[in-house]
Coordinates of C-alpha atoms and ligand atoms in Angstrom, one line a residue:
M225 CA 0.0 0.1 0.0
A226 CA 1.3 3.4 -1.2
N227 CA 2.3 6.0 1.5
T228 CA 0.4 8.9 -0.5
A229 CA -2.2 9.4 -2.5
T230 CA -2.2 11.8 -5.2
I231 CA -5.2 14.0 -6.4
E232 CA -5.3 15.8 -9.7
I233 CA -7.1 19.0 -10.1
D234 CA -6.9 21.0 -13.2
G235 CA -3.7 19.4 -14.1
N236 CA -2.1 20.0 -11.1
K237 CA -1.2 17.0 -8.6
Y238 CA -1.4 17.2 -4.9
E239 CA -0.1 14.3 -2.7
F240 CA -1.6 13.5 0.7
P241 CA -0.4 11.2 3.6
V242 CA -2.0 7.7 3.5
V243 CA -2.5 6.7 7.3
K244 CA -3.6 3.0 8.4
G245 CA -5.2 2.1 11.7
S246 CA -4.2 -0.5 13.8
E247 CA -6.7 -2.8 12.2
N248 CA -5.2 -1.8 8.9
E249 CA -8.0 0.7 8.1
V250 CA -6.6 3.0 5.4
A251 CA -7.3 6.6 5.2
I252 CA -6.5 9.3 3.1
D253 CA -5.1 12.6 5.8
I254 CA -7.0 15.5 3.6
S255 CA -6.2 17.7 6.5
K256 CA -4.3 20.1 4.6
L257 CA -6.5 19.7 1.3
R258 CA -8.1 23.2 1.5
A259 CA -4.7 24.8 2.4
N260 CA -2.6 23.1 -0.2
T261 CA -5.1 23.4 -3.1
N262 CA -6.4 26.9 -3.0
G263 CA -10.0 25.7 -1.3
V264 CA -10.7 22.7 -2.9
I265 CA -12.9 20.7 -0.4
T266 CA -14.2 17.4 -0.5
V267 CA -18.2 16.6 -0.1
D268 CA -19.7 13.6 1.6
P269 CA -23.0 13.7 2.7
G270 CA -24.2 11.3 5.4
F271 CA -19.8 11.2 6.2
K272 CA -20.0 7.7 4.7
N273 CA -16.2 7.9 3.5
T274 CA -15.1 10.5 6.3
G275 CA -13.3 9.7 9.2
S276 CA -14.1 12.4 11.5
C277 CA -11.3 11.2 14.2
E278 CA -8.6 9.0 15.0
S279 CA -10.2 7.0 18.0
G280 CA -8.6 4.1 20.0
I281 CA -12.1 3.0 21.7
T282 CA -14.2 0.6 19.6
F283 CA -13.5 -1.4 16.3
L284 CA -16.1 -3.2 14.2
D285 CA -16.0 -5.2 11.1
G286 CA -19.2 -5.5 9.3
E287 CA -18.3 -8.2 7.3
K288 CA -16.6 -10.4 9.2
G289 CA -19.4 -9.6 12.4
I290 CA -16.6 -8.5 14.7
L291 CA -17.1 -5.6 17.6
R292 CA -14.4 -5.1 19.9
Y293 CA -14.1 -2.6 23.1
R294 CA -10.7 -1.4 23.5
G295 CA -9.5 -4.9 21.6
Y296 CA -11.9 -7.0 23.9
A297 CA -14.4 -9.1 21.7
I298 CA -18.0 -8.2 22.7
E299 CA -18.9 -12.2 23.3
D300 CA -16.4 -12.1 26.1
L301 CA -17.1 -8.7 27.4
A302 CA -20.8 -10.0 27.4
D303 CA -20.1 -13.3 29.1
K304 CA -17.4 -12.3 31.8
V305 CA -17.8 -9.0 33.0
D306 CA -20.4 -6.5 34.4
F307 CA -21.9 -3.2 32.5
L308 CA -19.8 -1.1 35.1
E309 CA -16.8 -3.0 34.2
V310 CA -17.5 -2.1 30.7
A311 CA -18.1 1.3 31.3
Y312 CA -14.7 1.7 33.0
L313 CA -13.1 -0.3 30.2
L314 CA -14.5 2.1 27.4
I315 CA -14.0 5.4 29.7
F316 CA -10.6 4.6 31.0
G317 CA -9.1 2.4 28.5
E318 CA -8.3 -0.8 30.6
L319 CA -10.6 -3.3 32.4
P320 CA -10.7 -2.1 36.3
T321 CA -9.1 -4.0 38.9
K322 CA -11.1 -5.1 41.7
E323 CA -10.1 -2.1 43.9
Q324 CA -10.6 0.3 40.7
N325 CA -14.3 -1.1 40.1
D326 CA -15.3 -0.9 43.6
K327 CA -14.1 2.6 44.2
F328 CA -16.1 3.5 40.5
H329 CA -19.1 1.9 42.0
D330 CA -18.9 3.6 45.2
D331 CA -18.4 7.2 43.4
I332 CA -21.0 6.5 41.6
K333 CA -23.6 5.4 44.2
A334 CA -22.5 8.7 46.0
E335 CA -23.4 10.7 43.1
S336 CA -26.7 8.9 42.7
A337 CA -29.3 11.4 44.8
V338 CA -30.6 14.4 42.1
D339 CA -31.6 17.1 43.5
E340 CA -35.5 17.6 44.6
D341 CA -36.1 20.6 42.4
I342 CA -35.6 18.2 39.4
K343 CA -39.0 16.8 40.0
K344 CA -40.7 20.3 39.6
I345 CA -39.1 20.1 35.8
L346 CA -40.6 16.7 35.5
D347 CA -44.0 17.9 37.0
A348 CA -44.2 20.6 34.1
F349 CA -44.0 17.9 31.2
P350 CA -47.3 16.5 30.0
K351 CA -47.8 12.9 30.8
A352 CA -48.2 12.3 26.8
A353 CA -44.6 13.4 26.5
H354 CA -42.1 11.0 24.8
P355 CA -39.6 10.1 27.5
M356 CA -36.6 10.5 24.8
G357 CA -37.4 14.2 25.1
V358 CA -38.1 14.4 28.8
I359 CA -34.6 12.4 29.3
S360 CA -32.6 15.0 27.0
S361 CA -34.1 18.0 28.9
L362 CA -33.2 16.5 32.2
T363 CA -29.7 15.7 31.3
S364 CA -29.1 19.2 30.0
A365 CA -31.1 20.6 33.0
L366 CA -28.4 18.7 35.3
T367 CA -26.1 21.4 34.0
A368 CA -27.7 23.9 35.8
F369 CA -27.6 21.8 39.0
N370 CA -24.1 21.1 38.7
P371 CA -22.4 24.2 37.3
S372 CA -19.0 22.6 37.9
S373 CA -19.7 19.8 35.6
V374 CA -18.8 22.6 32.5
D375 CA -15.1 22.8 33.8
V376 CA -13.6 19.7 32.9
D377 CA -10.0 20.6 31.8
S378 CA -8.5 18.5 34.8
E379 CA -9.0 14.5 34.8
A380 CA -10.4 15.2 38.2
D381 CA -13.0 17.3 37.4
M382 CA -13.8 15.1 34.4
Y383 CA -14.1 12.2 36.6
K384 CA -16.5 14.1 38.7
S385 CA -18.6 14.7 35.9
V386 CA -18.4 11.0 34.6
V387 CA -19.6 9.6 37.7
R388 CA -22.2 12.1 38.5
I389 CA -24.1 11.4 35.2
L390 CA -23.4 7.5 35.5
G391 CA -25.0 8.0 39.0
K392 CA -28.0 10.4 38.1
M393 CA -28.9 8.9 34.6
P394 CA -30.8 5.8 35.8
V395 CA -32.8 7.6 38.4
L396 CA -34.0 10.3 35.8
V397 CA -35.0 7.2 33.8
A398 CA -37.0 5.6 36.4
W399 CA -38.7 8.8 37.4
T400 CA -39.7 9.7 33.7
M401 CA -41.4 6.2 33.5
R402 CA -42.8 6.4 36.8
K403 CA -44.4 9.9 36.2
K404 CA -45.8 8.7 33.3
Q405 CA -47.4 5.6 35.3
G406 CA -48.6 8.0 38.3
Q407 CA -46.1 5.9 40.5
P408 CA -44.4 7.5 43.1
L409 CA -40.6 8.3 42.1
D410 CA -37.9 5.9 43.9
Y411 CA -34.4 7.0 44.8
G412 CA -33.4 3.3 44.6
D413 CA -31.0 1.4 46.8
N414 CA -27.7 1.9 47.0
S415 CA -26.6 -1.7 48.6
L416 CA -27.7 -2.8 45.2
G417 CA -25.7 -3.5 42.1
Y418 CA -26.1 -1.0 39.1
V419 CA -28.4 -3.0 37.2
E420 CA -30.2 -4.5 39.8
N421 CA -31.1 -0.7 41.2
I422 CA -32.2 0.3 37.8
L423 CA -34.7 -2.6 37.7
K424 CA -35.5 -1.7 41.2
M425 CA -36.2 1.7 40.5
M426 CA -38.4 1.3 37.6
F427 CA -40.6 -1.7 39.1
S428 CA -40.8 -1.5 42.7
R429 CA -44.3 -0.7 44.2
P430 CA -45.0 1.4 47.1
N431 CA -46.9 -1.5 48.8
S432 CA -45.0 -4.6 47.9
C433 CA -41.3 -5.4 48.5
Y434 CA -39.2 -5.6 44.6
V435 CA -37.8 -8.8 44.1
Q436 CA -35.0 -9.4 41.7
N437 CA -34.9 -11.8 38.7
P438 CA -31.4 -12.8 38.3
V439 CA -32.4 -13.8 34.8
L440 CA -33.8 -10.3 34.0
V441 CA -30.5 -8.7 35.7
D442 CA -28.3 -10.9 33.5
A443 CA -30.4 -10.0 30.6
L444 CA -30.6 -6.3 31.0
D445 CA -26.9 -6.2 31.7
K446 CA -26.1 -7.9 28.6
L447 CA -28.1 -5.4 26.8
L448 CA -26.5 -2.6 28.1
I449 CA -23.1 -4.0 27.2
L450 CA -24.3 -4.7 23.8
H451 CA -25.2 -1.0 23.6
A452 CA -22.4 0.6 25.0
D453 CA -20.5 1.7 21.9
H454 CA -20.8 1.4 18.3
E455 CA -17.8 3.9 17.3
Q456 CA -19.0 7.0 15.4
N457 CA -22.6 6.7 14.9
C458 CA -25.0 9.6 14.6
S459 CA -25.3 10.2 18.3
T460 CA -22.0 9.3 19.3
S461 CA -20.6 11.9 16.6
T462 CA -23.2 14.4 17.8
V463 CA -21.8 14.2 21.2
R464 CA -18.1 14.8 20.2
I465 CA -19.1 17.8 18.0
V466 CA -20.9 19.3 20.4
G467 CA -18.2 18.7 23.0
S468 CA -15.7 19.8 20.4
S469 CA -17.1 23.6 21.3
H470 CA -16.3 22.6 24.8
A471 CA -19.9 22.4 25.7
G472 CA -20.0 20.3 29.1
L473 CA -20.2 16.8 29.3
F474 CA -24.2 16.9 30.2
A475 CA -25.0 19.2 27.4
S476 CA -22.9 17.0 25.2
L477 CA -24.8 13.9 26.2
S478 CA -28.1 15.9 25.9
A479 CA -27.7 16.4 22.3
G480 CA -26.7 12.7 22.0
I481 CA -29.9 11.6 23.3
S482 CA -31.6 13.7 20.8
A483 CA -29.7 12.4 18.0
L484 CA -30.6 8.7 19.4
W485 CA -34.1 9.3 19.6
G486 CA -34.6 9.2 15.6
P487 CA -36.4 5.9 14.0
L488 CA -33.5 5.7 11.8
H489 CA -31.3 5.3 14.9
G490 CA -31.9 4.2 18.4
G491 CA -35.8 4.4 17.5
A492 CA -35.7 1.2 15.6
N493 CA -36.4 -0.8 18.7
Q494 CA -39.6 0.8 19.2
A495 CA -40.2 0.3 15.5
V496 CA -40.1 -3.0 15.7
L497 CA -42.7 -3.7 18.4
E498 CA -44.8 -1.3 16.9
M499 CA -44.9 -3.4 13.8
L500 CA -45.3 -6.7 15.6
Q501 CA -48.5 -4.8 17.5
A502 CA -49.5 -3.9 13.7
I503 CA -49.6 -7.5 12.6
Q504 CA -51.1 -8.7 15.8
E505 CA -53.8 -6.2 15.0
D506 CA -54.0 -7.2 11.2
G507 CA -54.8 -10.9 12.2
G508 CA -51.4 -12.2 12.9
D509 CA -50.7 -13.5 9.6
T510 CA -46.8 -13.4 9.4
K511 CA -46.9 -14.9 6.0
K512 CA -48.6 -12.0 4.7
Y513 CA -46.1 -9.5 6.0
M514 CA -43.6 -12.1 4.8
A515 CA -44.8 -11.3 1.5
K516 CA -45.1 -7.7 1.6
A517 CA -41.5 -7.3 3.0
K518 CA -40.6 -9.4 0.0
D519 CA -42.5 -7.1 -2.6
K520 CA -40.6 -4.4 -4.5
S521 CA -43.6 -2.7 -4.9
D522 CA -44.4 -2.5 -1.2
P523 CA -42.4 -0.1 0.9
F524 CA -42.9 -2.4 4.0
R525 CA -39.8 -3.6 5.3
L526 CA -39.7 -6.3 8.2
M527 CA -38.1 -4.1 11.2
G528 CA -35.4 -5.6 13.3
F529 CA -34.0 -7.5 10.1
G530 CA -31.2 -6.2 8.2
H531 CA -28.2 -4.0 9.3
R532 CA -26.2 -1.0 7.4
V533 CA -22.8 -1.9 8.7
Y534 CA -23.1 -5.7 9.4
K535 CA -23.7 -7.6 6.5
N536 CA -22.6 -11.0 7.5
F537 CA -24.4 -11.2 11.1
D538 CA -25.0 -9.0 13.9
P539 CA -22.6 -10.2 16.8
R540 CA -25.0 -8.2 19.2
A541 CA -27.9 -10.1 17.9
K542 CA -26.2 -13.6 18.4
I543 CA -26.0 -13.0 22.1
I544 CA -28.6 -11.5 22.7
K545 CA -31.0 -13.9 21.0
K546 CA -29.8 -16.4 23.5
A547 CA -30.6 -14.0 26.6
A548 CA -34.3 -13.5 24.9
D549 CA -34.9 -17.0 24.7
Q550 CA -33.7 -17.4 28.5
V551 CA -36.3 -14.5 29.8
L552 CA -39.0 -15.7 27.5
H553 CA -38.5 -19.6 29.1
D554 CA -38.1 -18.2 32.5
L555 CA -40.8 -15.9 33.0
G556 CA -43.1 -18.6 30.9
I557 CA -44.6 -15.6 29.1
N558 CA -47.5 -16.0 26.7
D559 CA -47.8 -13.3 24.7
P560 CA -49.3 -13.1 20.9
I561 CA -46.8 -10.3 20.2
L562 CA -43.9 -12.3 20.9
E563 CA -45.1 -15.5 19.1
I564 CA -45.3 -13.3 16.1
A565 CA -42.0 -12.5 16.3
K566 CA -40.8 -15.9 17.1
G567 CA -43.0 -16.8 13.9
L568 CA -41.1 -14.0 12.0
E569 CA -37.8 -15.0 13.0
K570 CA -38.3 -18.9 12.1
E571 CA -39.7 -17.7 8.5
A572 CA -37.0 -15.2 7.8
L573 CA -34.1 -17.2 8.7
E574 CA -35.6 -20.1 6.3
D575 CA -36.5 -18.0 3.7
P576 CA -34.2 -17.7 0.3
Y577 CA -35.1 -13.8 0.4
F578 CA -33.6 -13.1 3.3
V579 CA -31.0 -15.7 3.4
D580 CA -29.7 -14.8 0.0
R581 CA -29.7 -11.1 1.0
K582 CA -27.8 -11.8 4.6
L583 CA -31.1 -10.1 6.4
Y584 CA -30.8 -11.5 10.0
P585 CA -32.5 -10.3 12.7
N586 CA -30.2 -7.4 14.4
V587 CA -30.1 -6.3 18.0
D588 CA -33.0 -4.0 18.0
F589 CA -35.0 -7.0 17.1
Y590 CA -34.5 -9.3 20.3
S591 CA -33.7 -6.3 22.5
G592 CA -37.5 -5.1 22.2
I593 CA -38.5 -8.4 22.8
I594 CA -37.1 -8.8 26.1
Y595 CA -37.7 -5.4 27.0
R596 CA -41.4 -6.2 26.1
A597 CA -41.4 -9.2 27.9
M598 CA -39.7 -7.3 31.1
G599 CA -42.8 -5.3 31.1
I600 CA -41.0 -2.0 29.7
P601 CA -43.3 0.2 27.9
T602 CA -42.5 0.6 24.3
E603 CA -41.8 4.5 24.3
M604 CA -39.1 3.3 26.9
F605 CA -37.1 1.1 24.7
T606 CA -35.0 3.9 23.3
V607 CA -34.2 5.2 26.6
M608 CA -32.8 2.1 27.6
F609 CA -30.8 1.9 24.7
A610 CA -29.4 5.6 26.1
I611 CA -28.4 4.1 29.4
G612 CA -26.4 1.4 27.5
R613 CA -24.5 3.8 24.9
L614 CA -23.7 6.1 28.3
P615 CA -20.5 5.1 28.4
G616 CA -19.5 4.9 24.9
W617 CA -20.7 8.7 24.7
I618 CA -18.5 9.8 27.5
A619 CA -15.6 7.7 26.4
Q620 CA -15.9 9.4 22.8
W621 CA -16.5 12.6 24.5
R622 CA -13.8 12.4 26.9
E623 CA -11.0 10.9 24.3
M624 CA -12.0 14.1 21.8
R625 CA -11.5 16.5 25.0
L626 CA -8.1 14.5 26.1
R627 CA -6.8 14.7 22.3
K628 CA -7.4 18.1 22.6
E629 CA -9.2 18.0 18.8
P630 CA -10.2 21.2 17.1
I631 CA -13.9 22.3 17.0
G632 CA -16.0 20.4 14.5
R633 CA -16.9 22.8 11.9
P634 CA -17.6 21.0 8.3
R635 CA -17.7 23.1 5.2
Q636 CA -20.1 23.2 2.4
V637 CA -20.6 23.5 -1.4
Y638 CA -22.7 26.8 -1.6
I639 CA -25.5 26.1 -4.3
G640 CA -27.6 29.2 -3.6
A641 CA -28.1 32.5 -5.5
T642 CA -25.0 34.1 -6.2
E643 CA -24.8 38.0 -5.5
R644 CA -27.9 40.0 -6.3
K645 CA -28.8 43.4 -5.9
F646 CA -30.8 44.5 -2.9
V647 CA -34.3 45.5 -3.8
P648 CA -36.6 47.6 -1.8
V649 CA -39.9 46.7 -0.4
E650 CA -42.0 48.7 -2.6
E651 CA -40.3 47.9 -5.6
R652 CA -40.3 44.0 -5.0
Ligands
ACO803 N1 -37.1 -5.8 4.8 C1 -37.3 -6.6 3.9 N2 -36.2 -6.3 3.0 C2 -35.1 -5.7 3.1 C3 -34.8 -5.3 4.6 C4 -36.1 -5.7 5.5 N3 -35.5 -5.3 6.6 N4 -33.6 -5.1 4.6 C5 -33.0 -5.0 3.8 N5 -33.8 -5.6 2.6 C6 -33.6 -5.5 1.1 C7 -33.5 -4.6 0.7 O1 -34.9 -4.3 -0.3 C8 -32.7 -5.0 -0.6 O2 -33.0 -6.0 -1.5 P1 -32.8 -5.6 -3.1 O3 -31.4 -6.0 -3.2 O4 -33.6 -7.0 -3.8 O5 -33.1 -4.4 -3.5 C9 -31.5 -5.7 -0.1 O6 -32.3 -6.1 1.1 C10 -30.3 -4.5 0.6 O7 -31.2 -3.5 1.5 P2 -30.3 -2.2 1.7 O8 -31.3 -1.2 1.7 O9 -29.2 -2.0 0.4 O10 -29.4 -2.4 2.8 P3 -29.0 -1.2 3.6 O11 -27.6 -1.6 4.2 O12 -28.9 0.1 3.0 O13 -30.3 -1.0 4.8 C11 -31.1 -1.3 7.2 C12 -30.0 -1.5 6.3 C13 -31.4 0.4 6.9 C14 -30.8 -1.7 8.2 C15 -31.9 -2.0 6.2 O14 -31.9 -3.8 6.3 C16 -33.6 -1.9 6.8 O15 -34.4 -1.2 6.7 N6 -34.0 -2.7 8.0 C17 -35.4 -2.5 9.1 C18 -34.7 -1.5 9.9 C19 -34.0 -2.1 11.3 O16 -34.4 -3.0 11.7 N7 -33.2 -1.0 11.5 C20 -32.7 -1.3 12.8 C21 -30.9 -1.3 12.3 S1 -30.1 -1.7 13.4 C22 -29.5 -0.5 14.4 O17 -29.3 0.6 14.1 C23 -28.7 -0.9 15.8

């Protein structure tokens, strides 16, 4: 592989360095393009060919179905460590020792109370408000309650902001769900593990003792791990670009949550359940919807199947399918929606249309099934994704700050009117 790439414009040749990542990914470094060519830029809508940064956090290979955090295979992490260890790994680069892990959890617990005044903000939202909008607003509001979180020029300040948001986010999530349901707000129990506490805060009832189900704890722990990072996706790029202006961590995360909300990104898990519900309301005929998905004149697509990056299989889906089967079996769930999901999965995995196009169920297909079986309302699915993605966003934001990356400021190719003569209003 050559060390340089040559671009020829109007007969002039310009050389640019070719850089190689540690997994042999190749990129042309065009950072001097504009300066060297007197103003030429590149256009790449959707940034499909643009590396926005160099990053040492997550590696994925869509063709081979590989996903690694800091070099560790997702399969090993989902099997052998818990969500907080993965969070530590992503954010600080190494798996924690027992002491580091205990301290990390203690520091998070110490920050897990939120200001009572947050309840007043929550009260102001209509009951019908989508939880993603509420969570994005509350995350942004945390800056007002914790002004020092904006000054993150030292490692110590950054650490404080990191444990603060990891401590408070599950409280905000649980409160948002309970408020919608008319349930009293619960502060959780700091003697519990991080994921156990999330479940308790969401599902405890004022008149009964909440009993943990280890199968659900394990399934949610795995789901959060699987969602924890996915390199430069839409919400992560958003967090990095907002943070590049030196906006604080909470403001950057709030923007990331808004980006995740969209149905083309994190909102897909909600779309899967809505599709299953629509099939049920239409009589539950999965064959009819399989035929619709294959019919090129019909815009219908089987939600939760296929993936833009993973063209062989989604390694996260393999792991989470096992957890989904376990949850359904353990809870002895008899839910027609989940029966439809199982029927579609079986038919699609045997159907040449899906097999030939390598359209496998993706992580969103199974995560929706697990969340539903757990009793999490459909509108909360993307919020659960946000809890999982939190360490990834934090890690990417921190990396961007530590590397002292410049402010993100893309260019454009202007296609509007050229200079026009001003016309006074009475002459228009
Ligand atoms: N149902 C039916 N057919 C499909 C589906 C599907 N879900 N997905 C792809 N196809 C077909 C396409 O029609 C196309 O067929 P053709 O070759 O005969 O024209 C072929 O498979 C390739 O599809 P593309 O659209 O080129 O694949 P792309 O990589 O652009 O799309 C995407 C990937 C957007 C995920 C797509 O598979 C899809 O729409 N899936 C459903 C939505 C979904 O589940 N999104 C969540 C993704 S996971 C995540 O974001 C965490």
